[in-house]
Coordinates of C-alpha atoms in Angstrom, one line a residue:
M1 CA 70.7 190.7 97.2
T2 CA 70.1 187.6 99.2
T3 CA 71.1 187.3 102.9
E4 CA 73.3 184.5 104.1
Q5 CA 70.5 182.9 106.2
S6 CA 68.6 181.9 103.0
V7 CA 71.4 180.3 101.1
P8 CA 72.1 176.6 101.8
V9 CA 75.6 175.3 102.3
G10 CA 76.9 173.8 99.0
T11 CA 75.5 176.6 96.9
R12 CA 77.7 178.5 94.4
V13 CA 77.6 182.1 95.7
V14 CA 79.1 185.5 95.4
L15 CA 80.1 186.9 98.8
R16 CA 80.7 190.6 99.3
Y17 CA 82.4 191.6 102.5
R18 CA 84.1 194.6 104.2
L19 CA 87.8 194.9 104.3
P20 CA 89.8 196.1 107.3
A21 CA 90.7 199.7 107.6
G22 CA 93.7 200.7 105.5
Y23 CA 92.8 198.8 102.4
S24 CA 92.6 200.8 99.1
H25 CA 88.9 200.0 98.8
P26 CA 86.3 199.3 101.5
M27 CA 84.9 195.9 100.3
T28 CA 85.5 193.1 97.9
D29 CA 83.8 190.1 96.3
V30 CA 84.6 186.4 96.1
I31 CA 82.9 183.7 94.0
G32 CA 82.8 180.1 95.0
E33 CA 81.1 177.3 96.9
L34 CA 79.5 178.1 100.3
V35 CA 81.1 175.8 102.9
S36 CA 79.9 177.2 106.2
L37 CA 77.7 179.9 107.7
E38 CA 78.9 179.7 111.3
P39 CA 80.8 180.5 113.3
A40 CA 82.3 182.2 110.2
V41 CA 81.1 182.5 106.6
V42 CA 83.4 180.3 104.5
V43 CA 83.6 180.1 100.7
R44 CA 85.8 177.8 98.7
T45 CA 87.0 179.4 95.4
A46 CA 87.4 177.5 92.1
G47 CA 91.1 177.1 92.9
G48 CA 90.4 175.5 96.3
R49 CA 91.3 178.5 98.5
L50 CA 89.1 179.0 101.6
V51 CA 88.0 182.5 102.3
Q52 CA 86.7 182.9 105.9
V53 CA 84.8 186.0 106.8
A54 CA 83.3 187.1 110.2
P55 CA 79.5 187.4 109.9
E56 CA 79.6 191.0 110.9
A57 CA 81.8 191.8 107.9
V58 CA 79.4 190.3 105.4
V59 CA 77.7 192.8 103.2
A60 CA 75.7 190.4 101.0
L61 CA 75.6 186.8 100.0
K62 CA 73.9 185.8 96.7
A63 CA 73.3 182.4 95.2
L64 CA 74.5 181.9 91.7
G65 CA 73.8 179.3 89.1
A66 CA 75.9 176.2 89.1
R67 CA 79.4 176.5 87.9
P68 CA 79.7 175.6 84.2
I69 CA 81.2 172.1 83.8
R70 CA 84.2 172.1 81.5
T71 CA 84.5 169.4 78.8
G72 CA 87.7 168.2 80.4
E73 CA 85.9 167.6 83.6
I74 CA 83.3 165.4 81.8
R75 CA 86.0 163.4 80.2
A76 CA 87.9 163.0 83.5
L77 CA 84.8 161.8 85.4
E78 CA 83.8 159.4 82.6
N79 CA 87.2 157.9 82.8
A80 CA 86.9 157.3 86.5
A81 CA 83.4 155.9 86.0
A82 CA 84.6 153.5 83.2
A83 CA 87.2 152.1 85.5
A84 CA 84.5 151.6 88.2
W85 CA 82.3 149.6 85.8
P86 CA 84.8 148.2 83.2
G87 CA 83.0 145.1 82.1
L88 CA 85.1 141.9 81.6
E89 CA 87.2 143.0 78.6
Q90 CA 88.5 146.4 77.4
G91 CA 90.2 147.7 74.3
W92 CA 91.1 151.0 72.6
I93 CA 90.4 152.0 69.0
D94 CA 91.4 155.5 67.9
G95 CA 90.4 157.3 71.1
W96 CA 87.3 155.1 71.9
L97 CA 87.3 152.8 75.0
L98 CA 85.5 149.6 74.2
R99 CA 84.1 147.4 77.0
A100 CA 82.4 144.0 76.8
G101 CA 80.7 142.4 79.7
A102 CA 78.7 139.4 78.4
G103 CA 75.9 141.7 77.4
F104 CA 75.1 142.7 81.0
T105 CA 74.4 146.5 81.2
G106 CA 74.9 149.2 78.6
R107 CA 77.9 150.7 80.3
A108 CA 79.8 147.4 80.3
N109 CA 79.0 146.7 76.6
S110 CA 79.6 149.9 74.7
A111 CA 82.3 152.2 73.2
T112 CA 82.8 155.6 74.7
P113 CA 85.0 158.5 73.5
L114 CA 87.5 158.9 76.4
G115 CA 90.7 159.6 74.5
D116 CA 92.5 162.9 74.8
P117 CA 91.3 165.9 72.7
G118 CA 92.3 165.4 69.0
T119 CA 92.6 161.6 69.3
V120 CA 89.0 160.6 69.1
A121 CA 88.1 159.4 65.6
D122 CA 84.8 159.7 63.8
P123 CA 83.0 156.3 64.5
L124 CA 81.7 156.3 61.0
D125 CA 85.2 156.5 59.4
P126 CA 85.1 153.3 57.4
D127 CA 88.3 151.8 58.9
V128 CA 87.4 152.8 62.5
H129 CA 83.8 151.7 62.1
A130 CA 84.9 148.3 60.7
R131 CA 87.3 147.7 63.5
M132 CA 84.9 148.7 66.2
R133 CA 82.1 146.6 64.7
E134 CA 84.4 143.6 64.5
W135 CA 85.6 144.0 68.1
F136 CA 82.0 143.7 69.4
A137 CA 80.9 141.1 66.9
V138 CA 83.7 138.7 68.0
R139 CA 82.1 138.9 71.5
G140 CA 78.6 138.4 70.2
L141 CA 77.6 142.1 70.7
P142 CA 76.2 144.9 68.6
L143 CA 78.2 148.1 68.1
R144 CA 76.8 150.4 70.7
L145 CA 78.1 153.8 71.6
L146 CA 77.9 155.6 75.0
L147 CA 78.0 159.3 74.2
P148 CA 78.6 161.8 77.0
D149 CA 77.7 165.4 76.5
R150 CA 80.2 167.3 74.3
L151 CA 82.7 164.4 73.9
A152 CA 81.3 163.1 70.5
R153 CA 78.4 163.7 68.2
L154 CA 75.6 161.3 67.5
P155 CA 76.4 159.6 64.2
H156 CA 74.1 160.5 61.4
G157 CA 71.3 158.0 61.1
W158 CA 71.7 156.5 64.6
A159 CA 68.9 157.0 67.0
P160 CA 69.7 157.9 70.7
S161 CA 68.2 156.1 73.6
D162 CA 68.3 155.7 77.4
E163 CA 69.3 159.3 78.5
V164 CA 71.2 159.1 81.8
Q165 CA 72.0 161.9 84.2
V166 CA 75.4 161.9 85.9
L167 CA 75.0 163.5 89.3
A168 CA 78.1 164.6 91.3
A169 CA 78.9 166.1 94.7
D170 CA 81.9 167.3 96.7
L171 CA 82.1 165.1 99.7
D172 CA 82.8 168.1 101.9
N173 CA 79.2 169.1 101.2
V174 CA 77.5 165.7 101.6
P175 CA 75.8 164.9 105.0
L176 CA 77.8 161.8 106.0
P177 CA 76.8 159.6 109.0
G178 CA 78.6 160.7 112.1
V179 CA 77.8 157.6 114.2
A180 CA 77.7 153.9 113.7
T181 CA 75.1 152.7 111.2
P182 CA 73.5 149.3 110.6
V183 CA 75.2 149.2 107.2
T184 CA 77.9 146.5 106.7
V185 CA 80.4 147.1 103.9
S186 CA 82.2 144.1 102.4
A187 CA 84.8 143.6 99.6
G188 CA 82.4 141.4 97.7
P189 CA 78.7 140.8 97.4
D190 CA 77.3 138.2 99.8
P191 CA 74.3 136.0 99.0
G192 CA 71.9 138.5 100.7
W193 CA 73.3 141.3 98.6
L194 CA 72.9 139.3 95.4
S195 CA 69.4 138.2 96.3
L196 CA 68.2 141.8 96.3
Y197 CA 70.0 143.3 93.3
R198 CA 67.8 143.9 90.3
Y199 CA 68.7 145.1 86.9
R200 CA 65.8 146.9 85.1
G201 CA 63.4 145.2 87.6
A202 CA 64.7 141.6 87.0
P203 CA 67.1 139.4 89.0
M204 CA 70.7 139.7 87.8
P205 CA 71.7 137.0 85.3
A206 CA 74.4 134.6 86.2
E207 CA 77.0 136.3 83.9
G208 CA 76.3 139.6 85.6
R209 CA 78.1 138.8 88.9
A210 CA 81.5 139.0 87.3
V211 CA 80.7 142.4 85.9
V212 CA 79.4 143.7 89.3
E213 CA 82.7 142.5 90.9
S214 CA 85.0 144.1 88.3
V215 CA 87.0 147.3 88.8
L216 CA 90.2 148.7 87.2
G217 CA 92.8 150.2 89.5
G218 CA 90.3 150.9 92.3
V219 CA 88.6 149.3 95.3
L220 CA 85.0 148.1 95.7
G221 CA 82.6 148.2 98.6
F222 CA 79.3 146.4 98.8
G223 CA 77.0 147.9 101.4
R224 CA 74.1 146.0 102.9
I225 CA 71.4 146.5 105.6
G226 CA 69.9 143.4 107.0
G227 CA 70.4 140.2 109.0
D228 CA 71.1 136.7 108.1
T229 CA 67.7 136.0 106.8
E230 CA 66.5 139.2 105.3
T231 CA 68.2 142.0 103.2
L232 CA 66.6 145.4 103.4
A233 CA 68.8 147.6 101.3
I234 CA 72.0 147.4 99.2
A235 CA 74.4 149.5 97.2
R236 CA 77.7 149.2 95.5
A237 CA 80.6 151.7 95.7
A238 CA 83.8 151.9 93.6
V239 CA 86.7 154.3 94.4
T240 CA 88.7 155.1 91.3
D241 CA 91.0 157.9 90.1
A242 CA 90.3 160.4 87.3
P243 CA 93.1 161.6 85.0
D244 CA 92.8 165.1 86.4
G245 CA 93.9 163.9 89.9
R246 CA 90.4 163.7 91.5
R247 CA 89.5 160.5 93.4
W248 CA 85.9 159.6 93.0
V249 CA 83.5 157.2 94.7
G250 CA 80.7 156.1 92.4
L251 CA 77.5 154.6 93.7
T252 CA 75.6 152.0 91.7
A253 CA 73.1 149.1 92.3
V254 CA 71.1 151.0 95.0
E255 CA 68.2 148.8 95.9
V256 CA 65.7 148.8 98.8
A257 CA 63.3 145.9 99.4
A258 CA 59.8 146.8 98.4
A259 CA 58.3 146.3 101.9
H260 CA 60.9 148.7 103.4
R261 CA 60.8 151.6 101.0
R262 CA 60.2 155.2 102.1
N263 CA 61.9 154.5 105.4
S264 CA 65.2 156.3 104.5
L265 CA 67.1 153.1 104.0
G266 CA 68.4 154.2 100.6
T267 CA 69.7 157.4 102.1
L268 CA 71.3 155.4 105.0
V269 CA 73.1 152.9 102.8
C270 CA 74.3 155.6 100.3
G271 CA 75.6 157.8 103.2
A272 CA 77.5 154.9 104.7
L273 CA 79.1 154.1 101.4
L274 CA 80.0 157.7 100.7
Q275 CA 81.7 157.7 104.2
W276 CA 83.5 154.5 103.2
G277 CA 84.6 156.2 100.0
R278 CA 86.0 159.1 101.9
D279 CA 87.9 156.7 104.2
H280 CA 89.5 155.3 101.0
G281 CA 90.6 158.7 99.8
A282 CA 87.7 159.9 97.7
T283 CA 87.0 163.6 97.6
H284 CA 84.1 163.6 95.2
A285 CA 81.2 161.3 94.5
Y286 CA 79.0 160.5 91.5
L287 CA 76.2 158.3 90.4
Q288 CA 74.2 157.7 87.2
V289 CA 70.4 157.8 87.2
A290 CA 67.9 157.4 84.3
A291 CA 66.6 160.8 83.4
G292 CA 63.0 159.7 84.0
N293 CA 63.6 158.3 87.5
T294 CA 62.3 161.2 89.5
A295 CA 62.1 159.3 92.8
A296 CA 65.8 158.4 92.7
R297 CA 66.8 161.9 91.6
G298 CA 65.0 163.3 94.6
L299 CA 66.8 161.0 97.0
Y300 CA 70.2 162.0 95.6
R301 CA 69.5 165.7 95.5
A302 CA 68.7 165.5 99.2
L303 CA 72.2 164.1 99.7
G304 CA 73.7 167.1 97.9
F305 CA 74.2 165.7 94.4
V306 CA 73.7 168.0 91.4
E307 CA 73.7 167.3 87.7
H308 CA 77.2 167.2 86.2
H309 CA 76.4 166.1 82.7
R310 CA 74.4 163.5 80.7
Y311 CA 75.1 160.7 78.4
R312 CA 73.0 158.7 75.8
Y313 CA 73.4 155.4 74.0
A314 CA 73.2 154.8 70.3
T315 CA 73.2 151.4 68.7
E316 CA 74.2 150.8 65.1
P317 CA 71.1 150.7 62.9
V318 CA 70.2 147.4 61.2
G319 CA 70.5 147.7 57.4
P320 CA 71.8 150.6 55.3
L321 CA 72.0 154.1 56.9
A322 CA 69.5 156.7 55.6

């Protein structure tokens, strides 16, 4: 068994502890998330109950694998994320949420299966396929699907691309800045923020600004480190609600000026926006990162994020299907 000193806060654990005299059995177990090690050992169960145990009553504390993510939790988080980056137009076709954003970013220009269980149609059903294709064609876009784990199958003959990891964290377990920081948070992006933002290494196109400033039923915060003449780091945060009642803050557009990388500015701006999100009622946080971006994943893991699920894109093939 593992002792409590070797288990970091935020880990899913099983805690065995002694019960007071008079109980029918001398000890019991509880499974949940380790919240604290001192002055008491505290574990939060899956139902949200906090179990507090004096250190001298602890028999053993063992780290477990991450709690399995339920399909409904994936759907709920993806709904919150879609509201946080909704593009410029939205529509629903047989359980699929369609978004269009002038071609800027895959998330804002794709269809994703966010309807309730049993309502999501096969995208290759002739009628559904025709209506989805027409919706995108009217807006000058190809039919592209965003396919989160377990919510829909990859259509036969369509090739997946751009695998993305969705990382998530309970804000109770994220190290948030406890003092004033040099990060300013505004309701919209200022010229300095816009000058640093890059999409796939290139400056944002003119039509992208409206996409960056869009949110459905939520609130946006644009974090920036820098003075009037130089911007050192930026990030965007959106607080939106999921259908299961959780309130999420999602981080996007995290950028650090090349000359100032490896100075913890990315961690600083993310931490400030997570605190901003908590101040706006968020209890959990998420972000999306390309599966191959090991540097970014390392930064976010240090903040307490773990993988929640993944999604992939699939664009309708040109020509007849095989």
